[in-house]
Amino acid sequence: MGIQLRIQRHLAWNGPLVTLLALTVAILAGVLLTRLSPLDSVAVVGLLAVVIGTLVEPFVGLGTALFLGPLKAYLSAEIPQIPPQVGHAFVVLALTSWLIGKASRREARQTKRINRAPSPLFLPLVAFFGTALLSLWDAVGLVAYGVPELVKWAELLLLFVFVEEHLSAGGSPVTTRRLRWLLALLVGAGLLQALVGIWQFGLRGEGPEHFRILGGDFFRAYGTFEQPNPYAGYLGLTAAFAMGVVLEATRSRWVNWYGRRLSDTDVSQRPTHALIDQPTPLPLYLLSGGAAGAMLVALAASWSRGAWIGFGAAMLMIAAALPRKLAWSVLLVAVLIIGGVGLYASGQLPASFAGRLTSFVQDIRLEDVRGLPINDANYAVIERLAHWQAAVSMFRHNLWTGIGFGCYEAAYPSFALINWPIALGHAHNIYLNMAAETGLIGLVAYLVLWGIIIWQTWLVTRRAQGLMRGIAVGLLGAWTHIGVHHLLDNLYVNNVHLHIAVLLGVAAFIVEQTNQKTSSYDR
């Protein structure tokens, strides 16, 4: 019945368009079956079906983009016949469907504008976008580098608003279904990438020669990213999110079971808020648990120490947020730290993993690296340090507004060290990269943005329960992974910004819902 009502609502505003497109699909299906192979016909008809589904429910197109977005590097390298940015076509389709729906419900939209304040995350995001725009006023490589980067963040901003508003627009039953399906799509996309990486690591039996590890019998996993480090970064933030949902659901189920034992009352049957206090449904719990396990295996197989460090920090943040009492949080974090240090000190960790995790420390230098000797063992570390040094030089060159948002690679030849003439596209440290590209103003805006995001998400973990709390705990893990991994890399690549944008939209939604609940209790 709910699905029928949803379809009827959408047909009320774009019924003629859906009808016309459905007839077109039927005609094309008949033609294609006579002219194309069965596999190609199924692919094209499936594509058109997704288009129709997006007109009925915009999240269909968004979910398709979440799966197709990370294929960008793979399509460019292996299947150039398919546009590598095909995922963005579905982003545009989803946004168009959503905007048409908003325009057709003008009266409801105006009412909503009066009753709803902007999300606490919206203004900091717009402020950072403004500083990025400011940095481009005299940028080098404006058209080739600056504009594409600005468009990327404009897309992130639009998706953020779209997800937050579309989740809020359907009423409690529809919103609950939309939220659960969106979470399943996010976790499912991570599961798909994890399975690809596991296959590349140990099941395929071959791979790029420079990715050989563990004595040459295995290969670093890289998914469809064509590079292990950004692939691992994506897995780390998605796995941290899934782990938060699973661990909070497990904690909640245990508390309910233990509470029933003590009081003979089913605490899960106590009155709950219509949306905020709903428990995590079992299918989503199982999917998140299975996906998290697969992503952890693929994360290990990526051999990316930056992602390993980021995920370790994420687990500490999850451990801090999971208990409701501060004392338990401190105890749990202390246990994890002492346990990890103890395993390393006692030699219980596999030697290959321990060596990979710590071998780079001896090569780190907070000094001019131009005179350092270069060999196979320290090449990767010195290369990063050289790009960090170039970023610092860019920052000094234009302290306040930087050399231009996204223009690190264009400006690099003027700041490159003599042994490192080739730019890597970014500084492999997002904070130095932001300082170089957007100056002190942009760096401060970026840090304030993420500080507010983390603080608002933390507040939700103190106020919500059930699925909403699990989402907040998982988001804190994802934010921590992003923040720490960004010390060694840049995760806004290969369309990962689409996933970050959706997570930000979900964060804005749960913050809004939690604030509404708190306000109703105060009244």
mmCIF file of C-alpha atoms in Angstrom, residues 228-369:
data_model
loop_
_atom_site.group_PDB
_atom_site.id
_atom_site.type_symbol
_atom_site.label_atom_id
_atom_site.label_comp_id
_atom_site.label_asym_id
_atom_site.label_seq_id
_atom_site.Cartn_x
_atom_site.Cartn_y
_atom_site.Cartn_z
ATOM 1 C CA PRO A 228 45.268 0.733 -3.627
ATOM 2 C CA ASN A 229 45.440 3.837 -1.418
ATOM 3 C CA PRO A 230 42.261 5.703 -2.477
ATOM 4 C CA TYR A 231 40.504 2.320 -2.713
ATOM 5 C CA ALA A 232 41.488 1.559 0.870
ATOM 6 C CA GLY A 233 40.401 5.019 1.949
ATOM 7 C CA TYR A 234 36.946 4.441 0.505
ATOM 8 C CA LEU A 235 36.722 1.020 2.159
ATOM 9 C CA GLY A 236 37.896 2.414 5.480
ATOM 10 C CA LEU A 237 35.275 5.132 5.728
ATOM 11 C CA THR A 238 32.478 2.819 4.531
ATOM 12 C CA ALA A 239 33.561 -0.034 6.819
ATOM 13 C CA ALA A 240 33.742 2.332 9.792
ATOM 14 C CA PHE A 241 30.209 3.506 9.058
ATOM 15 C CA ALA A 242 28.903 -0.073 8.797
ATOM 16 C CA MET A 243 30.757 -1.078 11.982
ATOM 17 C CA GLY A 244 29.149 1.759 13.928
ATOM 18 C CA VAL A 245 25.662 0.675 12.855
ATOM 19 C CA VAL A 246 26.374 -2.964 13.718
ATOM 20 C CA LEU A 247 28.053 -2.343 17.069
ATOM 21 C CA GLU A 248 25.367 0.050 18.287
ATOM 22 C CA ALA A 249 22.630 -2.380 17.210
ATOM 23 C CA THR A 250 24.458 -5.190 19.047
ATOM 24 C CA ARG A 251 24.863 -3.050 22.158
ATOM 25 C CA SER A 252 21.196 -2.046 22.039
ATOM 26 C CA ARG A 253 20.018 -5.648 21.641
ATOM 27 C CA TRP A 254 22.192 -6.747 24.548
ATOM 28 C CA VAL A 255 20.890 -3.914 26.756
ATOM 29 C CA ASN A 256 17.295 -4.861 25.895
ATOM 30 C CA TRP A 257 17.962 -8.523 26.684
ATOM 31 C CA TYR A 258 19.749 -7.699 29.926
ATOM 32 C CA GLY A 259 17.036 -5.214 30.918
ATOM 33 C CA ARG A 260 14.336 -7.845 30.413
ATOM 34 C CA ARG A 261 16.237 -10.235 32.666
ATOM 35 C CA LEU A 262 16.392 -7.676 35.446
ATOM 36 C CA SER A 263 12.870 -6.246 35.227
ATOM 37 C CA ASP A 264 10.839 -8.900 33.393
ATOM 38 C CA THR A 265 9.815 -6.058 31.045
ATOM 39 C CA ASP A 266 10.529 -5.995 27.352
ATOM 40 C CA VAL A 267 12.288 -2.643 27.102
ATOM 41 C CA SER A 268 12.130 -2.875 23.318
ATOM 42 C CA GLN A 269 8.332 -2.531 23.628
ATOM 43 C CA ARG A 270 8.440 0.734 25.524
ATOM 44 C CA PRO A 271 6.957 3.759 23.693
ATOM 45 C CA THR A 272 9.364 5.101 21.078
ATOM 46 C CA HIS A 273 9.606 8.158 18.913
ATOM 47 C CA ALA A 274 8.016 7.577 15.504
ATOM 48 C CA LEU A 275 11.376 7.732 13.731
ATOM 49 C CA ILE A 276 14.289 8.573 15.996
ATOM 50 C CA ASP A 277 14.082 5.603 18.364
ATOM 51 C CA GLN A 278 13.315 2.834 15.882
ATOM 52 C CA PRO A 279 15.639 -0.196 16.209
ATOM 53 C CA THR A 280 17.951 -1.332 13.443
ATOM 54 C CA PRO A 281 16.024 -3.793 11.234
ATOM 55 C CA LEU A 282 17.486 -7.284 11.081
ATOM 56 C CA PRO A 283 18.156 -7.303 7.283
ATOM 57 C CA LEU A 284 20.119 -4.060 7.523
ATOM 58 C CA TYR A 285 21.945 -5.385 10.589
ATOM 59 C CA LEU A 286 22.986 -8.561 8.769
ATOM 60 C CA LEU A 287 23.940 -6.710 5.577
ATOM 61 C CA SER A 288 26.038 -4.181 7.493
ATOM 62 C CA GLY A 289 27.767 -6.915 9.510
ATOM 63 C CA GLY A 290 28.584 -9.038 6.474
ATOM 64 C CA ALA A 291 29.710 -6.036 4.440
ATOM 65 C CA ALA A 292 31.880 -4.742 7.287
ATOM 66 C CA GLY A 293 33.611 -8.114 7.555
ATOM 67 C CA ALA A 294 34.284 -8.275 3.814
ATOM 68 C CA MET A 295 35.511 -4.677 3.743
ATOM 69 C CA LEU A 296 37.924 -5.332 6.605
ATOM 70 C CA VAL A 297 39.433 -8.264 4.696
ATOM 71 C CA ALA A 298 39.770 -6.135 1.548
ATOM 72 C CA LEU A 299 41.184 -3.261 3.610
ATOM 73 C CA ALA A 300 43.921 -5.539 4.916
ATOM 74 C CA ALA A 301 44.525 -6.794 1.372
ATOM 75 C CA SER A 302 44.987 -3.237 0.088
ATOM 76 C CA TRP A 303 48.256 -2.995 2.033
ATOM 77 C CA SER A 304 47.560 0.713 2.594
ATOM 78 C CA ARG A 305 49.071 1.793 5.888
ATOM 79 C CA GLY A 306 47.378 5.193 5.695
ATOM 80 C CA ALA A 307 43.995 3.490 5.570
ATOM 81 C CA TRP A 308 44.980 1.088 8.345
ATOM 82 C CA ILE A 309 45.940 3.988 10.603
ATOM 83 C CA GLY A 310 42.755 5.844 9.673
ATOM 84 C CA PHE A 311 40.562 2.839 10.409
ATOM 85 C CA GLY A 312 42.327 2.238 13.734
ATOM 86 C CA ALA A 313 41.559 5.828 14.735
ATOM 87 C CA ALA A 314 37.973 5.346 13.562
ATOM 88 C CA MET A 315 37.558 2.329 15.831
ATOM 89 C CA LEU A 316 38.842 4.351 18.786
ATOM 90 C CA MET A 317 36.245 7.045 18.041
ATOM 91 C CA ILE A 318 33.509 4.420 17.756
ATOM 92 C CA ALA A 319 34.647 2.951 21.085
ATOM 93 C CA ALA A 320 34.441 6.420 22.658
ATOM 94 C CA ALA A 321 30.942 7.088 21.278
ATOM 95 C CA LEU A 322 29.397 3.671 21.832
ATOM 96 C CA PRO A 323 28.857 3.698 25.643
ATOM 97 C CA ARG A 324 26.538 6.338 27.028
ATOM 98 C CA LYS A 325 28.639 6.892 30.164
ATOM 99 C CA LEU A 326 31.987 8.688 29.909
ATOM 100 C CA ALA A 327 33.708 6.286 32.289
ATOM 101 C CA TRP A 328 32.882 3.309 30.086
ATOM 102 C CA SER A 329 34.051 5.228 27.013
ATOM 103 C CA VAL A 330 37.432 5.978 28.593
ATOM 104 C CA LEU A 331 37.791 2.381 29.730
ATOM 105 C CA LEU A 332 36.928 0.930 26.326
ATOM 106 C CA VAL A 333 39.327 3.253 24.482
ATOM 107 C CA ALA A 334 42.088 2.459 26.992
ATOM 108 C CA VAL A 335 41.544 -1.284 26.544
ATOM 109 C CA LEU A 336 41.813 -0.975 22.764
ATOM 110 C CA ILE A 337 44.982 1.133 22.937
ATOM 111 C CA ILE A 338 46.683 -1.061 25.533
ATOM 112 C CA GLY A 339 45.623 -4.198 23.690
ATOM 113 C CA GLY A 340 46.955 -2.942 20.350
ATOM 114 C CA VAL A 341 50.257 -1.780 21.830
ATOM 115 C CA GLY A 342 50.567 -5.034 23.730
ATOM 116 C CA LEU A 343 50.038 -7.136 20.603
ATOM 117 C CA TYR A 344 52.675 -5.155 18.746
ATOM 118 C CA ALA A 345 55.215 -5.139 21.599
ATOM 119 C CA SER A 346 54.846 -8.869 22.210
ATOM 120 C CA GLY A 347 55.249 -9.733 18.534
ATOM 121 C CA GLN A 348 51.773 -11.225 18.247
ATOM 122 C CA LEU A 349 50.951 -9.234 15.118
ATOM 123 C CA PRO A 350 52.066 -10.836 11.823
ATOM 124 C CA ALA A 351 55.556 -9.539 11.069
ATOM 125 C CA SER A 352 54.603 -8.455 7.550
ATOM 126 C CA PHE A 353 51.710 -6.315 8.794
ATOM 127 C CA ALA A 354 53.673 -4.841 11.700
ATOM 128 C CA GLY A 355 56.596 -4.009 9.425
ATOM 129 C CA ARG A 356 54.356 -2.417 6.825
ATOM 130 C CA LEU A 357 52.603 -0.343 9.479
ATOM 131 C CA THR A 358 55.737 1.094 11.101
ATOM 132 C CA SER A 359 58.523 0.949 8.512
ATOM 133 C CA PHE A 360 57.856 4.462 7.203
ATOM 134 C CA VAL A 361 58.448 6.171 10.570
ATOM 135 C CA GLN A 362 62.229 6.113 10.285
ATOM 136 C CA ASP A 363 62.093 7.945 6.944
ATOM 137 C CA ILE A 364 59.874 10.852 8.054
ATOM 138 C CA ARG A 365 61.734 14.171 8.150
ATOM 139 C CA LEU A 366 60.383 17.573 9.154
ATOM 140 C CA GLU A 367 63.132 19.278 7.171
ATOM 141 C CA ASP A 368 64.251 20.029 3.643
ATOM 142 C CA VAL A 369 64.281 16.673 1.814
#
